Structures are given as C-alpha cells and as structure tokens.
Tab-separated table of C-alpha atoms in Angstrom:
chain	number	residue	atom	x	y	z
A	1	UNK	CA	0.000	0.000	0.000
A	2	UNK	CA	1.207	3.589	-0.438
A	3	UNK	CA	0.232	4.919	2.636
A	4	UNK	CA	2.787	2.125	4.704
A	5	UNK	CA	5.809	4.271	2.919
A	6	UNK	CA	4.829	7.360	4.836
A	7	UNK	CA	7.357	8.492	7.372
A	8	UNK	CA	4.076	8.041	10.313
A	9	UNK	CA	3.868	4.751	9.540
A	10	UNK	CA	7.713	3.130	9.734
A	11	UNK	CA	9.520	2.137	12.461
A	12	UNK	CA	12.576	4.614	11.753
A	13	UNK	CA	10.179	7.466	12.209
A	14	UNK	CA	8.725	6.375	16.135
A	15	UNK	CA	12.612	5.050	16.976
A	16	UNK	CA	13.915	8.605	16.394
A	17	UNK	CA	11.074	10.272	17.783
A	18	UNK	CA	10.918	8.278	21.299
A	19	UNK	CA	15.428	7.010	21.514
A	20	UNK	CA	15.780	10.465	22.623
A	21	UNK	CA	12.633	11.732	24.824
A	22	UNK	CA	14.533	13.011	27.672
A	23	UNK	CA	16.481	15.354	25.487
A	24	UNK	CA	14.517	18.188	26.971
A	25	UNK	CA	15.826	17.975	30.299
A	26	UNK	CA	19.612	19.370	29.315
A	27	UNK	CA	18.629	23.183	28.879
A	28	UNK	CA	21.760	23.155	26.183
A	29	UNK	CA	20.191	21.613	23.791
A	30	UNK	CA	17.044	23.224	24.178
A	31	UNK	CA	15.317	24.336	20.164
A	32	UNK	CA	12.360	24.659	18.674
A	33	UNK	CA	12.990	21.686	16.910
A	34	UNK	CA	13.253	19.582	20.222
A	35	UNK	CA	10.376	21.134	21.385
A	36	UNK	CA	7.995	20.083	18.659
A	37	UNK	CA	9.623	16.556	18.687
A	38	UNK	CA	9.030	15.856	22.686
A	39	UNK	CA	5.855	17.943	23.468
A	40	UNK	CA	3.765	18.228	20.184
A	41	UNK	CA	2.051	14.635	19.911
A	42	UNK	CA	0.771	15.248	23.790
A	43	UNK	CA	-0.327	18.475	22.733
A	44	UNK	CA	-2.143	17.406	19.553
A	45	UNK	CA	-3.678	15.016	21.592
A	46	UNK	CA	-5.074	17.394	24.420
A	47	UNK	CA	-6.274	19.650	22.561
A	48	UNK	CA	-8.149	17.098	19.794
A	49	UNK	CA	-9.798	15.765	23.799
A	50	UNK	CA	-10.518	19.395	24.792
A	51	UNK	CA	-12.316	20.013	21.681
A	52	UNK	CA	-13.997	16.933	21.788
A	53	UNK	CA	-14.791	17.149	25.138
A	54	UNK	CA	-16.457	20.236	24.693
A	55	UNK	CA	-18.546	19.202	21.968
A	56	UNK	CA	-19.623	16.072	24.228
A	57	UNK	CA	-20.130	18.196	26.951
A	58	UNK	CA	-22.601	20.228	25.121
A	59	UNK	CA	-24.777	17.095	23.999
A	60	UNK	CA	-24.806	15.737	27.370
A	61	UNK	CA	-25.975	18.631	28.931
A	62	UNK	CA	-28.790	19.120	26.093
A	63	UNK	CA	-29.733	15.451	26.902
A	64	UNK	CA	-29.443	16.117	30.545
A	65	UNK	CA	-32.020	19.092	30.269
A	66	UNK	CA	-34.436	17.074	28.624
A	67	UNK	CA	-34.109	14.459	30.484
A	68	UNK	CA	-34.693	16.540	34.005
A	69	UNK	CA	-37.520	18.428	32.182
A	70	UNK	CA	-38.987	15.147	32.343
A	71	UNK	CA	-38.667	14.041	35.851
A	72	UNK	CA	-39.568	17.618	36.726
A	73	UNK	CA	-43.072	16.594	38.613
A	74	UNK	CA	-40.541	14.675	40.888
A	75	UNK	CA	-39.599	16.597	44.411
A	76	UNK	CA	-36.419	15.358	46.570
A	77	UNK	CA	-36.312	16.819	50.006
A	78	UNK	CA	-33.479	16.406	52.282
A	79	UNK	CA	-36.474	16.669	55.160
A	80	UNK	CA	-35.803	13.619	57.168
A	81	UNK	CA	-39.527	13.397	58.897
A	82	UNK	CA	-42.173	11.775	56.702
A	83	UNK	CA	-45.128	10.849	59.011
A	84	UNK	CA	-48.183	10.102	56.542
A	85	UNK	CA	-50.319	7.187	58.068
A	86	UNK	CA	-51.679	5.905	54.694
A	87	UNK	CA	-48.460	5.267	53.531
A	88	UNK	CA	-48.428	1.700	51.236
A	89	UNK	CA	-44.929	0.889	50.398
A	90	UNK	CA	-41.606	2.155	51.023
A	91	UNK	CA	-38.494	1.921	48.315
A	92	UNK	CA	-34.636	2.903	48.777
A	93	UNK	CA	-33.191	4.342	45.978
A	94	UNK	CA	-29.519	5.227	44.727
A	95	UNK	CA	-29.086	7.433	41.730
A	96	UNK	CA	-24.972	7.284	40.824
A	97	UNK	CA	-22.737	9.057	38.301
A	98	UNK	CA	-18.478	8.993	37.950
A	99	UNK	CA	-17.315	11.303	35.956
A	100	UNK	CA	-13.879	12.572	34.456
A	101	UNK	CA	-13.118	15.533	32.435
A	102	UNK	CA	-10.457	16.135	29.911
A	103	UNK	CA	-6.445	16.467	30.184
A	104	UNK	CA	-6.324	19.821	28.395
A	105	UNK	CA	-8.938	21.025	31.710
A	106	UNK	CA	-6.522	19.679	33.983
A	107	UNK	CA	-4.011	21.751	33.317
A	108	UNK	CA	-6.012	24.655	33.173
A	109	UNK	CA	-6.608	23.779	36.503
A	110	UNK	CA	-3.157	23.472	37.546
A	111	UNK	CA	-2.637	26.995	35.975
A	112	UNK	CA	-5.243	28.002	37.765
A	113	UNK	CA	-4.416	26.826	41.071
A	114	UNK	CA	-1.177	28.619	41.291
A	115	UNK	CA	-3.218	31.775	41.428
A	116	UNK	CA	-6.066	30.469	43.375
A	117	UNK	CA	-9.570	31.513	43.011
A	118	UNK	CA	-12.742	30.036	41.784
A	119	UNK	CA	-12.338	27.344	39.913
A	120	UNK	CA	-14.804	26.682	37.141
A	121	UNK	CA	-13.258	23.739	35.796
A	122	UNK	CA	-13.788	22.068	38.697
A	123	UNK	CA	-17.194	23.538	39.274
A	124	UNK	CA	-18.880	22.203	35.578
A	125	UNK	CA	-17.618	18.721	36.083
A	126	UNK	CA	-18.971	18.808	39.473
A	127	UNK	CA	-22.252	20.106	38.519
A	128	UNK	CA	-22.877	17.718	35.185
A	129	UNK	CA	-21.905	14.609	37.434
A	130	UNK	CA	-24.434	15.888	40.225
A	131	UNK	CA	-27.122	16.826	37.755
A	132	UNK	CA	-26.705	13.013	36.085
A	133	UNK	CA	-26.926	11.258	39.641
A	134	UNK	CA	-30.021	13.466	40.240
A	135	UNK	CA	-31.597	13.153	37.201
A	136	UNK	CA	-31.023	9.146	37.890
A	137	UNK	CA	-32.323	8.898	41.011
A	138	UNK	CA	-35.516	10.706	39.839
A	139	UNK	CA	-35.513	8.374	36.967
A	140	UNK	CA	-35.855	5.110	39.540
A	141	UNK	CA	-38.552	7.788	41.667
A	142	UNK	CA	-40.761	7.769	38.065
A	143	UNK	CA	-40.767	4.343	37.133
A	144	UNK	CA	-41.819	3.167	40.686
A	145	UNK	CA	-44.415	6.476	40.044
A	146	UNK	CA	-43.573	8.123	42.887
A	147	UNK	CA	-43.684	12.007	42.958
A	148	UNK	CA	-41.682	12.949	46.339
A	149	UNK	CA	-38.402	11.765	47.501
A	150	UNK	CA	-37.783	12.132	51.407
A	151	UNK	CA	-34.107	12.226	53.451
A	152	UNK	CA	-32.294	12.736	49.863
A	153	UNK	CA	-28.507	12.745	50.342
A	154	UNK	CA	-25.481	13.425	48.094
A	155	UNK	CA	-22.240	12.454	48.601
A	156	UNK	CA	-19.307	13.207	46.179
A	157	UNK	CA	-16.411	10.931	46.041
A	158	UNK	CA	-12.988	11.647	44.744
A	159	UNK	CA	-11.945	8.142	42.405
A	160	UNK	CA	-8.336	8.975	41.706
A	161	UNK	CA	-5.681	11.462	43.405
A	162	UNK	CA	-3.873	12.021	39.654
A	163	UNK	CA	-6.877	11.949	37.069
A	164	UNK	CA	-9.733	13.957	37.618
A	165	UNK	CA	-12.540	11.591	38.281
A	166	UNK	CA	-14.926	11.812	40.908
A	167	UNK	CA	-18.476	10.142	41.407
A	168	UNK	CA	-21.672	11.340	42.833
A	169	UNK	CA	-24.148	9.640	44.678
A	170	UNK	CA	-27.598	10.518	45.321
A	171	UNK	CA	-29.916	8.287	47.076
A	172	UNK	CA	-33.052	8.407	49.335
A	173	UNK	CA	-36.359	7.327	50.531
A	174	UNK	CA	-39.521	6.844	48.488
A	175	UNK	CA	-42.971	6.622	50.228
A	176	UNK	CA	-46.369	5.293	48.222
B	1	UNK	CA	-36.364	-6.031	54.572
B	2	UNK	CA	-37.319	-2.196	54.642
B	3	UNK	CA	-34.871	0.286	54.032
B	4	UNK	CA	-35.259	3.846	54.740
B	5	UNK	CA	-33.245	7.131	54.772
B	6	UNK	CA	-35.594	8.560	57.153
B	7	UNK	CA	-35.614	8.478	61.182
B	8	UNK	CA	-38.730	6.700	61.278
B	9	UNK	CA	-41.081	4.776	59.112
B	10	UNK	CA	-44.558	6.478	58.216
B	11	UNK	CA	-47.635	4.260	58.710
B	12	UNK	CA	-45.105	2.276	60.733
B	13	UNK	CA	-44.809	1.666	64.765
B	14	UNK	CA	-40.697	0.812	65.920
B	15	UNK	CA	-40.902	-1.838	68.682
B	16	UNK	CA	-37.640	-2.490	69.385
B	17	UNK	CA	-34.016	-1.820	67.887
B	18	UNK	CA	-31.244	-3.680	67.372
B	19	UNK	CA	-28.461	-0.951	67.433
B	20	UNK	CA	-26.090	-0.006	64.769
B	21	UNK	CA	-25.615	-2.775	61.580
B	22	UNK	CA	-22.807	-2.273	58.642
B	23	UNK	CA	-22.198	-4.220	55.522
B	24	UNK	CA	-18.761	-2.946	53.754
B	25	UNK	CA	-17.153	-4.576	50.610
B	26	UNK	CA	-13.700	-3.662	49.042
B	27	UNK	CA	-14.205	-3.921	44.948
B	28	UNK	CA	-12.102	-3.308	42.157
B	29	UNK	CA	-12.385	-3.767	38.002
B	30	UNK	CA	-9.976	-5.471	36.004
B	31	UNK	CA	-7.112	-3.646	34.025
B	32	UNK	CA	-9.158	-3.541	31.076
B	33	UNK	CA	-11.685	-1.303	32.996
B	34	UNK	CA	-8.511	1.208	34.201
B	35	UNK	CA	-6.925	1.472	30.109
B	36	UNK	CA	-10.247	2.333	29.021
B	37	UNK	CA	-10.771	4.840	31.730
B	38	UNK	CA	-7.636	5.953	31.153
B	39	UNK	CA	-8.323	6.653	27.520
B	40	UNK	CA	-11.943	8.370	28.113
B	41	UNK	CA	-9.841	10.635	30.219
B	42	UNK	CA	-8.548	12.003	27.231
B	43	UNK	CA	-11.865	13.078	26.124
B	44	UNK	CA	-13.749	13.224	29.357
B	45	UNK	CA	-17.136	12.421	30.291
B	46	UNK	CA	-19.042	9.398	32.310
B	47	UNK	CA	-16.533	6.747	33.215
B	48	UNK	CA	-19.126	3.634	32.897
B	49	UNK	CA	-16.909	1.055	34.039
B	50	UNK	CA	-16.606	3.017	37.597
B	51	UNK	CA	-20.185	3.635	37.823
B	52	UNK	CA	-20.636	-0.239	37.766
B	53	UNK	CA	-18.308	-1.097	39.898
B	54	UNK	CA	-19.106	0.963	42.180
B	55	UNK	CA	-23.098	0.113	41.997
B	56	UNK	CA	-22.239	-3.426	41.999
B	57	UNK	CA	-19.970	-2.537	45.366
B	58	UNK	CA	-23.010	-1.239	46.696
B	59	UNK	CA	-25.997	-3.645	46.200
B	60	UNK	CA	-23.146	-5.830	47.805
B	61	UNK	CA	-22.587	-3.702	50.886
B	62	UNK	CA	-26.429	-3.389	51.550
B	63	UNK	CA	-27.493	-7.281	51.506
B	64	UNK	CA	-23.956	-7.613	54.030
B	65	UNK	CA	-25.828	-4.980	55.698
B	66	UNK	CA	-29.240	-6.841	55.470
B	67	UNK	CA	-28.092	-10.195	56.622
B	68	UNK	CA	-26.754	-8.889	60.076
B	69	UNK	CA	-29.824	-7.179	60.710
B	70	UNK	CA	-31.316	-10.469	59.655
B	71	UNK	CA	-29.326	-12.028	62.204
B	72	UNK	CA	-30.388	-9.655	64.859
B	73	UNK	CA	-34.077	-10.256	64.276
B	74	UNK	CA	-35.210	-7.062	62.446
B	75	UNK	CA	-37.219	-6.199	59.889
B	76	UNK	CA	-36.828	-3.081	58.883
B	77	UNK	CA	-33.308	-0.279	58.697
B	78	UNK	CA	-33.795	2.928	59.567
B	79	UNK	CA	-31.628	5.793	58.895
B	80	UNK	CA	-29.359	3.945	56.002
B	81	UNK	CA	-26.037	6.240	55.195
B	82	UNK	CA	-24.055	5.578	52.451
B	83	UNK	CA	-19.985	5.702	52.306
B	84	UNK	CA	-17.272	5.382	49.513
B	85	UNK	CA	-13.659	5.524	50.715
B	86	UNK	CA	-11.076	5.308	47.161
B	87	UNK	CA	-8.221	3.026	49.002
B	88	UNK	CA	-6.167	3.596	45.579
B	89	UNK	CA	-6.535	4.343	42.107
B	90	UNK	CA	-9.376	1.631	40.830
B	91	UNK	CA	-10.293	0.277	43.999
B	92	UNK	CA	-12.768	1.730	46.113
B	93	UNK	CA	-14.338	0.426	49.630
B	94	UNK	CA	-18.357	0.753	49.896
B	95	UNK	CA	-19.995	0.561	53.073
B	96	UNK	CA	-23.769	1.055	54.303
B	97	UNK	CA	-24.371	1.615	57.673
B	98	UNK	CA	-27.708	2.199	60.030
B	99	UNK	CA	-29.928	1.608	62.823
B	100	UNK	CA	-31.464	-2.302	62.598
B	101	UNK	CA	-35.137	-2.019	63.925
B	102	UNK	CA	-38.396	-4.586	64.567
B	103	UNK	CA	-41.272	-2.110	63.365
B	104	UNK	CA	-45.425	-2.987	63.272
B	105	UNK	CA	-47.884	-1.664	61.002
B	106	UNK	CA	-49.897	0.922	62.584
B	107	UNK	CA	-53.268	-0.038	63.648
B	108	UNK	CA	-55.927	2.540	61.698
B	109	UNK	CA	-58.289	4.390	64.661
C-alpha cells in the first residue's frame, strides 16, 4: 500500500522520535525543533480531547435538560420526617454518576491553582456529574411512580488522586 | 427487609431496635476497565466502568448490611447512610451503615 511508505507509519520514524525523549531535560540543547519533537504529539492530543470534550459536553448537557424536564413533577427533600399514616410501600433508591473531564482542563486547573480563586473547571464537572446522579435517582422515583423523595442525600467521592474523576451519589427514601 | 433514609417509618410503629448494623465490601475492576478509563480521560465524560463497579460494590454492601440485621431479628433499617472511601486508584471500599429495627404496622383508629 502507499500509505505504509509514509514516514508516520515506519519504524525509523517512532525510533527517532521516542530514543531520545529526555532530550529536553539538558537546557543546552534546548530548540524549537526539540520542542515540537518531545511535546507536540501530547499536545495534539489534548487539545483534539478538549475540543472533543467540549462538543460532548454540550450534547450531554442538552440530553441532561431534557431528560430533568422530564422528571420535573418529581420533588427530593433532604427533610428527614415523613409521618403520613396511609403510607403503602416504602423503596430505597440510589441514583450514581463517575465522571472525568479532559487532560487539556486539567491543566487549566493546575494553571489556575497557582493563582487560586474560583475554579470553574472544577465547578462544571462537578455540577454535570451531580445533575446526572439526580436526574437518575428521579428516573428510579418515576418508574416506581412516585412524585416525592424524602431524606435525599449526596455524597461526592474523589476516584483517583492524579486523574480527575470523581463520582456522585444521590440516594433516598420513596414513600407510596 | 425495609430500608429507609428517614428516622422513622410512616404508617409504621418501631418496637424495638437492634443498634447499629454495617455491611462494607472492598471492589475493584480489572485492568481492562482502568486502560479504558484511562483513555476516556482524554476526552472526558461518564466513566461507565466506575459507575458499575461501584453500583455493583453497593448492592453488595447493603445485603452484608441486610443479613446482620437479619441475624439480629429485624425487619426493617432505619436511617441507612451511604460511604465510599477510594483506598487507591481503581479500587474503592463501599460501606452502608444504620440503625437495625423490629417495626409494626400501625393499627388505623
């Protein structure tokens, strides 16, 4: 084939790119050249995820809005008194989401950090992954009918100490 | 087995309770499960391999949690918490803890 003489696709081409990958630590031999060699595929691929992951993000949270427009009828109260005597049936449910965001955020988040302040980053992957466990839990309240959740808790959990992952939990009490 | 959130149990009488039960279970996926997370990572967005696991952690850590307050001789928990601890990268411990209780239906009048 024609495409397997491209330089991408031979051997030679990935030994010479990766035989000398710590190159960048001698400042003498610092270039432009070395620069594009070490850092550029990493780059390329952050910033191909970013892009994606924006474009993902913005269907999610389209489907997300329809989805909760749906399960709007459905109330969940952190009240942990319910006292109705004609109560029928009682259900626990759990309503989960883990979540990650991309590599290109994380480092805007480590930029970020070193001058401190609100981090929004942080805050949108927070907020999607709370929104999904919500919307979730709802989901189990409407299929079981049920239009009011009592003693609702949340609980985020961090799933990794170098990626940025965490899951939300949502989970509480429904009475029919 | 009921399981509630709440203190109490509408429409329901506690008799008598059996004092604090737990179920906990340690889970983790297979490597396959931590290459392809690593790789969503890249793009971001719901990690479905993790949402399992940890699910399947928890339906785990709630029948543990049932069959001691089996063992005590209740029928119902009240006041069911949730926890996640992440021991490491991939492996997370889920526990469910509450109060094990003998309730009665409450007589109408």
């Amino acid at each position: 084939m024609w495409w397997q003489d491209l330089p991408f696709f031979t051997p030679e081409f990935w030994i010479n790119r990766y035989s000398d990958w710590d190159r960048w630590r001698y400042p003498s031999e610092w270039s432009l050249d070395l620069f594009v060699n070490t850092f550029l595929d990493g780059l390329i691929i952050a910033v191909v995820g970013w892009i994606a992951a924006w474009l993902l993000e913005r269907r999610h949270l389209a489907k997300l809005a329809a989805r909760e427009a749906e399960v709007a009828h459905i109330t969940a109260l952190p009240t942990p008194h319910y006292n109705d005597p004609d109560t029928q049936d009682v259900d626990f449910l759990i309503g989960s989401a883990a979540f990650c965001h991309d590599f290109f955020r994380s480092f805007v988040i480590f930029i970020r950090r070193m001058f401190g302040g609100h981090v929004s980053a942080y805050q949108r992957l927070l907020d999607r992954a709370r929104r999904e466990a919500m919307v979730r839990l709802k989901e189990e309240a409407a299929v079981r009918g049920v239009t009011t959740l009592y003693a609702v808790r949340l609980e985020e959990n961090n799933l990794s100490q170098n990626f940025p992952r965490i899951e939300v939990m949502a989970y509480g009490t429904a009475y029919k | 087995m009921i399981l509630v959130t709440t203190e109490t149990i509408a429409g329901h009488d506690i008799e008598e309770q059996f004092g604090l039960v737990t179920g906990s279970t340690v889970r983790a996926k297979h490597i396959g499960r931590d290459i392809a997370a690593f790789f969503k990572n890249i793009v971001g967005g719901e990690l479905a391999g993790y949402s399992e696991l940890l699910m399947e952690g928890r339906d785990d850590a709630i029948a543990r949690m049932k069959a001691e307050a089996d063992a005590r001789g209740a029928n119902a928990i009240v006041c069911v918490r949730l926890a996640t601890a992440s021991i490491t990268q991939g492996a997370s411990e889920l526990m469910a803890y509450g109060t094990a209780v003998r309730i009665r239906r409450r007589q109408e009048g």
